[in-house]
Tab-separated table of C-alpha atoms in Angstrom:
chain	number	residue	atom	x	y	z
A	1	UNK	CA	-54.120	-16.129	140.201
A	2	UNK	CA	-50.674	-17.642	140.526
A	3	UNK	CA	-47.847	-15.066	139.666
A	4	UNK	CA	-44.383	-16.238	139.309
A	5	UNK	CA	-41.311	-13.913	138.928
A	6	UNK	CA	-37.574	-13.954	138.634
A	7	UNK	CA	-35.430	-11.536	140.247
A	8	UNK	CA	-31.729	-10.850	139.582
A	9	UNK	CA	-29.896	-8.622	141.928
A	10	UNK	CA	-26.119	-7.697	141.587
A	11	UNK	CA	-24.263	-5.978	144.214
A	12	UNK	CA	-20.740	-4.552	144.456
A	13	UNK	CA	-18.684	-2.633	147.069
A	14	UNK	CA	-16.960	0.506	145.914
A	15	UNK	CA	-14.130	1.981	147.878
A	16	UNK	CA	-13.312	5.615	147.432
A	17	UNK	CA	-9.923	7.328	147.868
A	18	UNK	CA	-11.305	8.560	151.335
A	19	UNK	CA	-11.874	4.928	152.446
A	20	UNK	CA	-15.563	5.206	152.389
A	21	UNK	CA	-17.440	2.142	151.414
A	22	UNK	CA	-20.506	2.196	149.216
A	23	UNK	CA	-22.871	-0.557	148.010
A	24	UNK	CA	-23.769	-0.376	144.422
A	25	UNK	CA	-27.042	-2.144	143.309
A	26	UNK	CA	-28.241	-3.589	139.838
A	27	UNK	CA	-31.757	-5.106	139.834
A	28	UNK	CA	-33.568	-6.821	136.982
A	29	UNK	CA	-36.679	-8.786	137.420
A	30	UNK	CA	-39.776	-9.837	135.481
A	31	UNK	CA	-43.133	-11.438	136.132
A	32	UNK	CA	-45.881	-12.689	133.779
A	33	UNK	CA	-47.291	-9.331	133.347
A	34	UNK	CA	-44.449	-6.748	133.976
A	35	UNK	CA	-40.927	-6.024	134.834
A	36	UNK	CA	-38.484	-3.928	136.730
A	37	UNK	CA	-35.020	-2.751	136.028
A	38	UNK	CA	-33.385	-0.497	138.603
A	39	UNK	CA	-30.006	0.907	139.889
A	40	UNK	CA	-29.303	2.020	143.381
A	41	UNK	CA	-26.656	3.052	145.560
A	42	UNK	CA	-26.313	2.624	149.460
A	43	UNK	CA	-30.020	1.508	149.776
A	44	UNK	CA	-31.503	4.349	147.658
A	45	UNK	CA	-32.884	4.200	144.120
A	46	UNK	CA	-30.882	6.130	141.764
A	47	UNK	CA	-32.832	5.227	138.365
A	48	UNK	CA	-35.052	2.793	136.746
A	49	UNK	CA	-36.353	1.651	133.396
A	50	UNK	CA	-39.858	3.027	132.562
A	51	UNK	CA	-41.157	0.434	129.918
A	52	UNK	CA	-44.327	2.368	129.350
A	53	UNK	CA	-42.578	5.585	128.257
A	54	UNK	CA	-39.523	3.871	126.833
A	55	UNK	CA	-36.982	5.571	128.576
A	56	UNK	CA	-34.596	5.350	131.713
A	57	UNK	CA	-35.689	7.484	134.370
A	58	UNK	CA	-33.441	9.280	136.997
A	59	UNK	CA	-34.884	9.423	140.532
A	60	UNK	CA	-32.349	11.369	142.206
A	61	UNK	CA	-33.349	14.587	144.118
A	62	UNK	CA	-32.806	17.969	142.460
A	63	UNK	CA	-30.110	18.947	145.014
A	64	UNK	CA	-28.044	15.689	144.387
A	65	UNK	CA	-24.799	15.990	142.243
A	66	UNK	CA	-25.771	15.617	138.525
A	67	UNK	CA	-25.428	12.065	137.263
A	68	UNK	CA	-26.826	10.401	134.086
A	69	UNK	CA	-26.626	6.695	133.038
A	70	UNK	CA	-24.876	6.272	129.650
A	71	UNK	CA	-26.718	6.119	126.318
A	72	UNK	CA	-27.916	2.541	125.826
A	73	UNK	CA	-28.898	1.781	129.320
A	74	UNK	CA	-32.511	1.594	128.574
A	75	UNK	CA	-32.129	-0.630	125.501
A	76	UNK	CA	-29.989	-3.058	127.760
A	77	UNK	CA	-32.612	-3.210	130.300
A	78	UNK	CA	-35.119	-4.122	127.440
A	79	UNK	CA	-32.804	-6.960	126.290
A	80	UNK	CA	-32.633	-7.909	129.810
A	81	UNK	CA	-36.462	-8.320	130.183
A	82	UNK	CA	-36.301	-10.488	127.112
A	83	UNK	CA	-33.851	-12.887	128.651
A	84	UNK	CA	-35.592	-12.722	131.957
A	85	UNK	CA	-38.894	-13.778	130.484
A	86	UNK	CA	-37.267	-16.761	128.694
A	87	UNK	CA	-35.805	-17.891	132.156
A	88	UNK	CA	-39.012	-17.341	133.660
A	89	UNK	CA	-40.861	-19.694	131.284
A	90	UNK	CA	-38.363	-22.373	132.031
A	91	UNK	CA	-38.437	-21.960	135.671
A	92	UNK	CA	-42.218	-22.072	135.695
A	93	UNK	CA	-41.947	-25.591	134.218
A	94	UNK	CA	-39.119	-26.826	136.285
A	95	UNK	CA	-40.703	-25.730	139.509
A	96	UNK	CA	-44.287	-26.675	138.594
A	97	UNK	CA	-45.971	-23.257	139.123
A	98	UNK	CA	-44.850	-22.389	142.571
A	99	UNK	CA	-47.202	-19.901	144.472
A	100	UNK	CA	-46.108	-16.383	144.603
A	101	UNK	CA	-44.622	-14.785	147.681
A	102	UNK	CA	-46.858	-12.075	149.380
A	103	UNK	CA	-46.298	-9.589	151.892
A	104	UNK	CA	-49.118	-7.317	153.105
A	105	UNK	CA	-48.886	-3.585	153.331
A	106	UNK	CA	-48.909	-1.298	156.384
A	107	UNK	CA	-50.243	2.405	156.099
A	108	UNK	CA	-49.757	5.736	157.809
A	109	UNK	CA	-52.072	8.734	157.349
A	110	UNK	CA	-50.947	12.255	158.308
A	111	UNK	CA	-51.225	15.941	157.126
A	112	UNK	CA	-48.248	17.624	155.463
A	113	UNK	CA	-48.726	20.938	157.455
A	114	UNK	CA	-50.343	21.785	160.874
A	115	UNK	CA	-54.137	21.653	160.481
A	116	UNK	CA	-56.044	24.835	160.644
A	117	UNK	CA	-59.573	25.159	159.900
A	118	UNK	CA	-60.228	26.752	156.479
A	119	UNK	CA	-56.420	26.498	155.173
A	120	UNK	CA	-55.861	24.306	152.348
A	121	UNK	CA	-53.522	21.333	153.288
A	122	UNK	CA	-52.511	17.878	151.852
A	123	UNK	CA	-53.018	14.506	153.430
A	124	UNK	CA	-50.486	11.886	152.914
A	125	UNK	CA	-51.147	8.236	152.941
A	126	UNK	CA	-47.805	6.223	152.907
A	127	UNK	CA	-48.164	2.584	152.057
A	128	UNK	CA	-45.136	0.326	152.514
A	129	UNK	CA	-43.778	-3.183	152.942
A	130	UNK	CA	-46.014	-4.823	150.360
A	131	UNK	CA	-45.306	-7.357	147.705
A	132	UNK	CA	-46.398	-8.158	144.669
A	133	UNK	CA	-46.215	-4.451	143.414
A	134	UNK	CA	-50.002	-4.264	142.724
A	135	UNK	CA	-51.940	-1.762	144.810
A	136	UNK	CA	-55.420	0.102	144.909
A	137	UNK	CA	-55.723	3.189	146.995
A	138	UNK	CA	-59.206	5.058	147.462
A	139	UNK	CA	-60.050	8.267	149.417
A	140	UNK	CA	-63.231	9.032	150.997
A	141	UNK	CA	-64.586	12.235	152.795
A	142	UNK	CA	-67.255	11.363	155.226
A	143	UNK	CA	-67.892	8.099	153.626
A	144	UNK	CA	-68.148	9.733	150.053
A	145	UNK	CA	-65.639	8.670	147.364
A	146	UNK	CA	-63.229	11.491	146.509
A	147	UNK	CA	-61.200	11.738	143.213
A	148	UNK	CA	-60.531	15.375	142.789
A	149	UNK	CA	-57.136	16.420	144.241
A	150	UNK	CA	-55.765	12.950	144.450
A	151	UNK	CA	-52.427	11.942	143.128
A	152	UNK	CA	-50.104	9.017	143.581
A	153	UNK	CA	-46.368	8.543	143.444
A	154	UNK	CA	-44.594	5.836	141.360
A	155	UNK	CA	-44.007	2.441	143.099
A	156	UNK	CA	-40.608	2.457	144.981
A	157	UNK	CA	-38.837	-0.777	145.667
A	158	UNK	CA	-37.033	-1.281	148.976
A	159	UNK	CA	-33.604	-2.600	147.846
A	160	UNK	CA	-33.099	-4.209	151.215
A	161	UNK	CA	-35.908	-6.761	151.088
A	162	UNK	CA	-37.595	-6.278	147.687
A	163	UNK	CA	-40.933	-5.046	149.124
A	164	UNK	CA	-42.434	-1.893	147.591
A	165	UNK	CA	-43.804	1.475	149.009
A	166	UNK	CA	-45.996	4.281	147.399
A	167	UNK	CA	-47.399	7.607	148.576
A	168	UNK	CA	-50.934	8.807	147.836
A	169	UNK	CA	-52.033	12.314	148.661
A	170	UNK	CA	-55.152	14.326	148.862
A	171	UNK	CA	-55.406	18.062	148.759
A	172	UNK	CA	-58.203	19.142	151.215
A	173	UNK	CA	-59.466	22.206	153.158
A	174	UNK	CA	-60.132	20.993	156.626
A	175	UNK	CA	-63.712	21.782	158.246
A	176	UNK	CA	-64.475	20.834	161.786
A	177	UNK	CA	-66.004	17.253	162.077
A	178	UNK	CA	-64.937	16.049	158.597
A	179	UNK	CA	-63.496	12.478	158.539
A	180	UNK	CA	-61.145	11.527	155.739
A	181	UNK	CA	-60.138	7.802	154.887
A	182	UNK	CA	-57.454	6.288	153.088
A	183	UNK	CA	-58.351	2.739	151.974
A	184	UNK	CA	-55.678	0.316	150.583
A	185	UNK	CA	-56.522	-2.949	148.757
A	186	UNK	CA	-53.840	-5.447	148.101
A	187	UNK	CA	-53.792	-9.306	147.168
A	188	UNK	CA	-51.955	-10.111	150.555
A	189	UNK	CA	-54.739	-8.440	152.591
A	190	UNK	CA	-57.928	-10.445	153.693
A	191	UNK	CA	-59.744	-7.203	153.802
A	192	UNK	CA	-59.056	-3.744	152.988
A	193	UNK	CA	-56.762	-1.645	155.082
A	194	UNK	CA	-58.096	1.654	156.268
A	195	UNK	CA	-56.692	4.721	158.091
A	196	UNK	CA	-58.880	7.587	159.269
A	197	UNK	CA	-58.108	11.173	159.810
A	198	UNK	CA	-60.553	13.406	161.895
A	199	UNK	CA	-60.410	16.958	161.571
A	200	UNK	CA	-60.065	18.712	164.836
A	201	UNK	CA	-58.772	21.835	166.176
A	202	UNK	CA	-55.480	21.512	167.873
A	203	UNK	CA	-55.288	22.366	171.532
A	204	UNK	CA	-52.007	24.286	170.883
A	205	UNK	CA	-53.945	26.673	168.773
A	206	UNK	CA	-56.538	27.250	171.425
A	207	UNK	CA	-54.483	27.662	174.351
A	208	UNK	CA	-52.421	30.703	173.387
A	209	UNK	CA	-55.732	32.712	172.571
A	210	UNK	CA	-57.022	31.734	176.205
A	211	UNK	CA	-53.623	32.774	177.765
A	212	UNK	CA	-53.343	35.976	175.783
A	213	UNK	CA	-56.934	36.824	176.834
A	214	UNK	CA	-56.332	36.193	180.478
A	215	UNK	CA	-53.086	38.177	180.228
A	216	UNK	CA	-54.728	41.195	178.724
A	217	UNK	CA	-57.384	41.052	181.564
A	218	UNK	CA	-54.952	40.823	184.306
A	219	UNK	CA	-52.865	43.612	182.700
A	220	UNK	CA	-55.857	45.999	182.702
A	221	UNK	CA	-56.790	45.146	186.169
A	222	UNK	CA	-53.367	46.000	187.331
A	223	UNK	CA	-53.337	49.328	185.574
A	224	UNK	CA	-56.946	50.134	187.124
A	225	UNK	CA	-55.517	49.228	190.550
A	226	UNK	CA	-52.651	51.612	190.059
A	227	UNK	CA	-54.662	54.468	188.948
A	228	UNK	CA	-56.957	53.945	192.032
A	229	UNK	CA	-54.099	54.102	194.482
A	230	UNK	CA	-52.359	57.047	192.608
A	231	UNK	CA	-55.577	59.185	192.802
A	232	UNK	CA	-56.141	58.020	196.582
A	233	UNK	CA	-52.591	59.028	197.383
A	234	UNK	CA	-53.220	62.575	195.750
A	235	UNK	CA	-56.255	63.236	197.922
A	236	UNK	CA	-54.531	62.413	201.050
A	237	UNK	CA	-51.709	64.913	200.367
């Protein structure tokens, strides 16, 4: 299926009184099936239009300075989408249905915390660098599909190159020998992208116990030797 999109990017440079330079970004784009309207600052997303819920969503972390876009921002994004789709229809005819650009994703799989057998943990599958923003993520445990405890973040666009990224996470309780797999499917991939996580006991968690046991043994041995020589010395006197 051929997908054609129009992307409008507006950037501006802001100079503050302290002579710091910031890059402000406003992005609006559409395709035949969806749209995107986002504002960012210094390469980070600040807010985006959620056309499914009908509101403008702030994506700044909780510790950031409070900031809200003015009333009417979402309505302006909706109007921008209408103009974008009109321009898209004209562009499709003018360029004779050009093929969509595609970029395959890369993925990384890692645990949130240090793995300890029997302790609940979270596996995180980071998928990044892909376009278009359509993705399917599946989890398996020992080759069996897993759906319970799975959650995914919203798609995040990289304002530097227009590619997308997403997190998918799985809550799990590690047991020795279990193998978890994160499988990613995307139009730019010839075959699914997989990453495996094999539950193993970290050597760092084993060695301290060994060294501790050896230390206790040596300590008891030294005490026994000391008592022996003390008793022997008393008999000599």
